[in-house]
């Protein structure tokens, strides 16, 4: 209609293809990437072929100095920026962030989250990833929609949206 292109054209299909392509890159580059199975999925030892959407794909940007990983009941302090995959027209949608511009850890103020998913916590993809990070780790995280906001989406995030995060674990707050 009059040359206007829907930026979310074939959104589900494009997001599924995006995660499939990221999965191929991650599996082909194990020194730079980590492939993390959702903590909610028990691997089937008789069939080690899980679905691409059962995993989160993480590119290591910075290695932290920490030695301890948070557990499900801990809270963490994070720097993060979340965005959608590029829209059909090439534009980028940042839907949430804890800092503006480039991350400057000297001036940016981290945000606290519970590691658990659901009420008061984070999405399943984040919960799975956080339990694998140490303080100081900075990762580029690619989460399939099934481990994010699903088919319904949330606020400005349409359903079927793969999520891309730049996330850095600043501090683990635990009662252990």
PDB file of C-alpha atoms in Angstrom:
ATOM      1  CA  UNK A   1       0.000   0.000   0.000  1.00  0.00           C
ATOM      2  CA  UNK A   2       1.661   3.188  -1.275  1.00  0.00           C
ATOM      3  CA  UNK A   3       5.213   1.851  -0.828  1.00  0.00           C
ATOM      4  CA  UNK A   4       5.041   1.574   2.965  1.00  0.00           C
ATOM      5  CA  UNK A   5       6.855  -1.533   4.197  1.00  0.00           C
ATOM      6  CA  UNK A   6       5.914  -3.129   7.512  1.00  0.00           C
ATOM      7  CA  UNK A   7       9.208  -3.185   9.490  1.00  0.00           C
ATOM      8  CA  UNK A   8       7.969  -6.377  11.222  1.00  0.00           C
ATOM      9  CA  UNK A   9       7.255  -8.161   7.914  1.00  0.00           C
ATOM     10  CA  UNK A  10       7.455 -11.985   8.393  1.00  0.00           C
ATOM     11  CA  UNK A  11       8.601 -11.338  11.965  1.00  0.00           C
ATOM     12  CA  UNK A  12       8.307 -14.883  13.337  1.00  0.00           C
ATOM     13  CA  UNK A  13      10.060 -16.420  10.348  1.00  0.00           C
ATOM     14  CA  UNK A  14      12.845 -13.819  10.395  1.00  0.00           C
ATOM     15  CA  UNK A  15      13.445 -14.288  14.124  1.00  0.00           C
ATOM     16  CA  UNK A  16      13.582 -18.073  13.788  1.00  0.00           C
ATOM     17  CA  UNK A  17      16.043 -17.808  10.857  1.00  0.00           C
ATOM     18  CA  UNK A  18      18.131 -15.324  12.865  1.00  0.00           C
ATOM     19  CA  UNK A  19      18.487 -17.700  15.828  1.00  0.00           C
ATOM     20  CA  UNK A  20      19.257 -20.605  13.480  1.00  0.00           C
ATOM     21  CA  UNK A  21      22.059 -18.588  11.861  1.00  0.00           C
ATOM     22  CA  UNK A  22      23.456 -17.443  15.238  1.00  0.00           C
ATOM     23  CA  UNK A  23      23.386 -21.078  16.435  1.00  0.00           C
ATOM     24  CA  UNK A  24      25.498 -22.125  13.440  1.00  0.00           C
ATOM     25  CA  UNK A  25      28.041 -19.361  14.107  1.00  0.00           C
ATOM     26  CA  UNK A  26      28.178 -20.165  17.825  1.00  0.00           C
ATOM     27  CA  UNK A  27      28.674 -23.892  17.300  1.00  0.00           C
ATOM     28  CA  UNK A  28      31.379 -23.259  14.678  1.00  0.00           C
ATOM     29  CA  UNK A  29      33.335 -20.907  16.997  1.00  0.00           C
ATOM     30  CA  UNK A  30      33.522 -22.536  20.459  1.00  0.00           C
ATOM     31  CA  UNK A  31      36.507 -20.422  21.539  1.00  0.00           C
ATOM     32  CA  UNK A  32      34.485 -17.221  21.171  1.00  0.00           C
ATOM     33  CA  UNK A  33      30.945 -18.455  21.897  1.00  0.00           C
ATOM     34  CA  UNK A  34      29.103 -20.409  24.598  1.00  0.00           C
ATOM     35  CA  UNK A  35      25.946 -22.371  23.872  1.00  0.00           C
ATOM     36  CA  UNK A  36      23.834 -22.660  27.034  1.00  0.00           C
ATOM     37  CA  UNK A  37      20.897 -25.041  27.408  1.00  0.00           C
ATOM     38  CA  UNK A  38      17.908 -23.534  29.228  1.00  0.00           C
ATOM     39  CA  UNK A  39      18.106 -24.515  32.884  1.00  0.00           C
ATOM     40  CA  UNK A  40      14.491 -25.762  32.642  1.00  0.00           C
ATOM     41  CA  UNK A  41      15.299 -28.416  30.034  1.00  0.00           C
ATOM     42  CA  UNK A  42      16.678 -31.783  31.076  1.00  0.00           C
ATOM     43  CA  UNK A  43      18.840 -33.176  28.283  1.00  0.00           C
ATOM     44  CA  UNK A  44      17.492 -36.402  26.822  1.00  0.00           C
ATOM     45  CA  UNK A  45      20.511 -38.694  27.102  1.00  0.00           C
ATOM     46  CA  UNK A  46      19.006 -41.063  24.522  1.00  0.00           C
ATOM     47  CA  UNK A  47      18.644 -38.215  22.020  1.00  0.00           C
ATOM     48  CA  UNK A  48      21.208 -35.458  22.426  1.00  0.00           C
ATOM     49  CA  UNK A  49      19.579 -33.404  19.660  1.00  0.00           C
ATOM     50  CA  UNK A  50      17.768 -30.576  21.412  1.00  0.00           C
ATOM     51  CA  UNK A  51      15.962 -27.875  19.418  1.00  0.00           C
ATOM     52  CA  UNK A  52      17.826 -24.682  18.500  1.00  0.00           C
ATOM     53  CA  UNK A  53      15.250 -22.771  20.556  1.00  0.00           C
ATOM     54  CA  UNK A  54      16.246 -24.701  23.722  1.00  0.00           C
ATOM     55  CA  UNK A  55      19.560 -22.834  23.859  1.00  0.00           C
ATOM     56  CA  UNK A  56      20.892 -19.341  24.442  1.00  0.00           C
ATOM     57  CA  UNK A  57      23.874 -18.275  22.310  1.00  0.00           C
ATOM     58  CA  UNK A  58      26.499 -16.092  24.003  1.00  0.00           C
ATOM     59  CA  UNK A  59      29.508 -14.371  22.442  1.00  0.00           C
ATOM     60  CA  UNK A  60      32.213 -13.588  24.995  1.00  0.00           C
ATOM     61  CA  UNK A  61      33.116  -9.891  24.929  1.00  0.00           C
ATOM     62  CA  UNK A  62      35.104  -9.628  28.190  1.00  0.00           C
ATOM     63  CA  UNK A  63      36.247 -12.290  30.649  1.00  0.00           C
ATOM     64  CA  UNK A  64      35.516 -11.445  34.265  1.00  0.00           C
ATOM     65  CA  UNK A  65      37.835 -11.885  37.222  1.00  0.00           C
ATOM     66  CA  UNK A  66      35.155 -13.482  39.408  1.00  0.00           C
ATOM     67  CA  UNK A  67      35.288 -17.094  40.529  1.00  0.00           C
ATOM     68  CA  UNK A  68      31.721 -17.645  41.736  1.00  0.00           C
ATOM     69  CA  UNK A  69      28.572 -17.998  39.601  1.00  0.00           C
ATOM     70  CA  UNK A  70      25.182 -16.853  40.900  1.00  0.00           C
ATOM     71  CA  UNK A  71      22.587 -19.473  41.735  1.00  0.00           C
ATOM     72  CA  UNK A  72      18.860 -19.320  41.040  1.00  0.00           C
ATOM     73  CA  UNK A  73      17.984 -17.654  44.383  1.00  0.00           C
ATOM     74  CA  UNK A  74      20.677 -14.928  44.203  1.00  0.00           C
ATOM     75  CA  UNK A  75      20.347 -11.359  42.994  1.00  0.00           C
ATOM     76  CA  UNK A  76      22.825  -9.619  40.713  1.00  0.00           C
ATOM     77  CA  UNK A  77      23.829  -6.112  39.663  1.00  0.00           C
ATOM     78  CA  UNK A  78      24.059  -5.729  35.878  1.00  0.00           C
ATOM     79  CA  UNK A  79      24.793  -3.354  33.051  1.00  0.00           C
ATOM     80  CA  UNK A  80      22.699  -4.276  30.026  1.00  0.00           C
ATOM     81  CA  UNK A  81      21.140  -3.180  26.760  1.00  0.00           C
ATOM     82  CA  UNK A  82      18.374  -5.166  25.078  1.00  0.00           C
ATOM     83  CA  UNK A  83      17.367  -4.843  21.456  1.00  0.00           C
ATOM     84  CA  UNK A  84      15.417  -6.651  18.769  1.00  0.00           C
ATOM     85  CA  UNK A  85      16.964  -8.122  15.649  1.00  0.00           C
ATOM     86  CA  UNK A  86      17.212  -5.494  12.877  1.00  0.00           C
ATOM     87  CA  UNK A  87      13.803  -4.608  11.490  1.00  0.00           C
ATOM     88  CA  UNK A  88      12.872  -5.226   7.850  1.00  0.00           C
ATOM     89  CA  UNK A  89      13.742  -1.613   7.009  1.00  0.00           C
ATOM     90  CA  UNK A  90      17.163  -1.994   8.701  1.00  0.00           C
ATOM     91  CA  UNK A  91      16.369   0.107  11.753  1.00  0.00           C
ATOM     92  CA  UNK A  92      17.244  -0.962  15.286  1.00  0.00           C
ATOM     93  CA  UNK A  93      14.925  -1.055  18.311  1.00  0.00           C
ATOM     94  CA  UNK A  94      16.505  -0.799  21.766  1.00  0.00           C
ATOM     95  CA  UNK A  95      13.721  -1.788  24.151  1.00  0.00           C
ATOM     96  CA  UNK A  96      15.531  -1.506  27.491  1.00  0.00           C
ATOM     97  CA  UNK A  97      18.923  -0.448  28.818  1.00  0.00           C
ATOM     98  CA  UNK A  98      20.717   0.474  32.005  1.00  0.00           C
ATOM     99  CA  UNK A  99      23.051   2.996  30.324  1.00  0.00           C
ATOM    100  CA  UNK A 100      23.049   5.440  27.408  1.00  0.00           C
ATOM    101  CA  UNK A 101      25.594   5.520  24.589  1.00  0.00           C
ATOM    102  CA  UNK A 102      28.635   3.281  24.949  1.00  0.00           C
ATOM    103  CA  UNK A 103      29.030   1.423  28.237  1.00  0.00           C
ATOM    104  CA  UNK A 104      31.329   3.341  30.582  1.00  0.00           C
ATOM    105  CA  UNK A 105      31.657   1.295  33.767  1.00  0.00           C
ATOM    106  CA  UNK A 106      33.081   4.320  35.598  1.00  0.00           C
ATOM    107  CA  UNK A 107      29.858   6.322  35.245  1.00  0.00           C
ATOM    108  CA  UNK A 108      27.092   3.793  34.459  1.00  0.00           C
ATOM    109  CA  UNK A 109      24.943   2.703  37.401  1.00  0.00           C
ATOM    110  CA  UNK A 110      24.178  -1.044  37.428  1.00  0.00           C
ATOM    111  CA  UNK A 111      20.642  -2.342  37.963  1.00  0.00           C
ATOM    112  CA  UNK A 112      19.677  -5.153  40.382  1.00  0.00           C
ATOM    113  CA  UNK A 113      17.745  -8.261  39.316  1.00  0.00           C
ATOM    114  CA  UNK A 114      16.778 -11.573  40.843  1.00  0.00           C
ATOM    115  CA  UNK A 115      18.353 -14.497  38.984  1.00  0.00           C
ATOM    116  CA  UNK A 116      15.083 -16.469  39.190  1.00  0.00           C
ATOM    117  CA  UNK A 117      12.602 -16.211  36.362  1.00  0.00           C
ATOM    118  CA  UNK A 118       9.021 -15.105  36.750  1.00  0.00           C
ATOM    119  CA  UNK A 119       7.591 -12.651  39.294  1.00  0.00           C
ATOM    120  CA  UNK A 120      10.313 -10.342  40.605  1.00  0.00           C
ATOM    121  CA  UNK A 121      12.938 -12.016  38.469  1.00  0.00           C
ATOM    122  CA  UNK A 122      13.992 -12.164  34.842  1.00  0.00           C
ATOM    123  CA  UNK A 123      13.083 -14.070  31.665  1.00  0.00           C
ATOM    124  CA  UNK A 124      14.085 -17.727  31.377  1.00  0.00           C
ATOM    125  CA  UNK A 125      16.895 -16.944  28.916  1.00  0.00           C
ATOM    126  CA  UNK A 126      18.500 -14.462  31.326  1.00  0.00           C
ATOM    127  CA  UNK A 127      18.119 -16.820  34.276  1.00  0.00           C
ATOM    128  CA  UNK A 128      19.897 -19.590  32.351  1.00  0.00           C
ATOM    129  CA  UNK A 129      22.722 -17.281  31.243  1.00  0.00           C
ATOM    130  CA  UNK A 130      23.264 -15.547  34.584  1.00  0.00           C
ATOM    131  CA  UNK A 131      23.877 -18.888  36.280  1.00  0.00           C
ATOM    132  CA  UNK A 132      26.859 -19.394  33.934  1.00  0.00           C
ATOM    133  CA  UNK A 133      28.515 -15.960  34.345  1.00  0.00           C
ATOM    134  CA  UNK A 134      31.089 -14.709  36.852  1.00  0.00           C
ATOM    135  CA  UNK A 135      31.550 -11.134  38.071  1.00  0.00           C
ATOM    136  CA  UNK A 136      33.029  -8.991  35.318  1.00  0.00           C
ATOM    137  CA  UNK A 137      31.878 -11.187  32.415  1.00  0.00           C
ATOM    138  CA  UNK A 138      30.434  -9.203  29.519  1.00  0.00           C
ATOM    139  CA  UNK A 139      28.543 -11.203  26.920  1.00  0.00           C
ATOM    140  CA  UNK A 140      26.493 -10.571  23.802  1.00  0.00           C
ATOM    141  CA  UNK A 141      23.490 -12.827  24.386  1.00  0.00           C
ATOM    142  CA  UNK A 142      21.027 -14.079  21.747  1.00  0.00           C
ATOM    143  CA  UNK A 143      17.802 -15.476  23.192  1.00  0.00           C
ATOM    144  CA  UNK A 144      15.153 -17.246  21.079  1.00  0.00           C
ATOM    145  CA  UNK A 145      11.610 -15.989  21.590  1.00  0.00           C
ATOM    146  CA  UNK A 146      10.655 -19.223  23.374  1.00  0.00           C
ATOM    147  CA  UNK A 147      13.055 -18.322  26.220  1.00  0.00           C
ATOM    148  CA  UNK A 148      12.171 -14.606  26.140  1.00  0.00           C
ATOM    149  CA  UNK A 149       8.683 -13.119  25.903  1.00  0.00           C
ATOM    150  CA  UNK A 150       7.206 -15.903  23.758  1.00  0.00           C
ATOM    151  CA  UNK A 151       4.460 -15.561  21.180  1.00  0.00           C
ATOM    152  CA  UNK A 152       2.686 -12.710  22.980  1.00  0.00           C
ATOM    153  CA  UNK A 153       5.595 -10.298  23.558  1.00  0.00           C
ATOM    154  CA  UNK A 154       5.592  -7.544  26.149  1.00  0.00           C
ATOM    155  CA  UNK A 155       5.196  -3.766  25.879  1.00  0.00           C
ATOM    156  CA  UNK A 156       7.201  -2.660  22.790  1.00  0.00           C
ATOM    157  CA  UNK A 157       8.505  -6.216  22.202  1.00  0.00           C
ATOM    158  CA  UNK A 158       6.300  -7.980  19.642  1.00  0.00           C
ATOM    159  CA  UNK A 159       5.534 -11.683  19.981  1.00  0.00           C
ATOM    160  CA  UNK A 160       8.059 -14.048  18.384  1.00  0.00           C
ATOM    161  CA  UNK A 161      10.960 -11.659  19.076  1.00  0.00           C
ATOM    162  CA  UNK A 162      14.440 -13.053  19.468  1.00  0.00           C
ATOM    163  CA  UNK A 163      16.247 -10.818  21.954  1.00  0.00           C
ATOM    164  CA  UNK A 164      19.831  -9.556  21.731  1.00  0.00           C
ATOM    165  CA  UNK A 165      21.482  -8.311  24.903  1.00  0.00           C
ATOM    166  CA  UNK A 166      24.811  -6.771  25.762  1.00  0.00           C
ATOM    167  CA  UNK A 167      25.078  -7.743  29.425  1.00  0.00           C
ATOM    168  CA  UNK A 168      27.790  -7.422  32.050  1.00  0.00           C
ATOM    169  CA  UNK A 169      27.590  -9.043  35.480  1.00  0.00           C
ATOM    170  CA  UNK A 170      28.896  -6.435  37.947  1.00  0.00           C
ATOM    171  CA  UNK A 171      28.172  -8.042  41.325  1.00  0.00           C
ATOM    172  CA  UNK A 172      26.533 -11.115  42.841  1.00  0.00           C
ATOM    173  CA  UNK A 173      24.463 -10.509  45.951  1.00  0.00           C
ATOM    174  CA  UNK A 174      23.988 -13.741  47.860  1.00  0.00           C
ATOM    175  CA  UNK A 175      23.089 -14.996  51.333  1.00  0.00           C
ATOM    176  CA  UNK A 176      25.184 -18.159  50.951  1.00  0.00           C
TER     177      UNK A 176
END
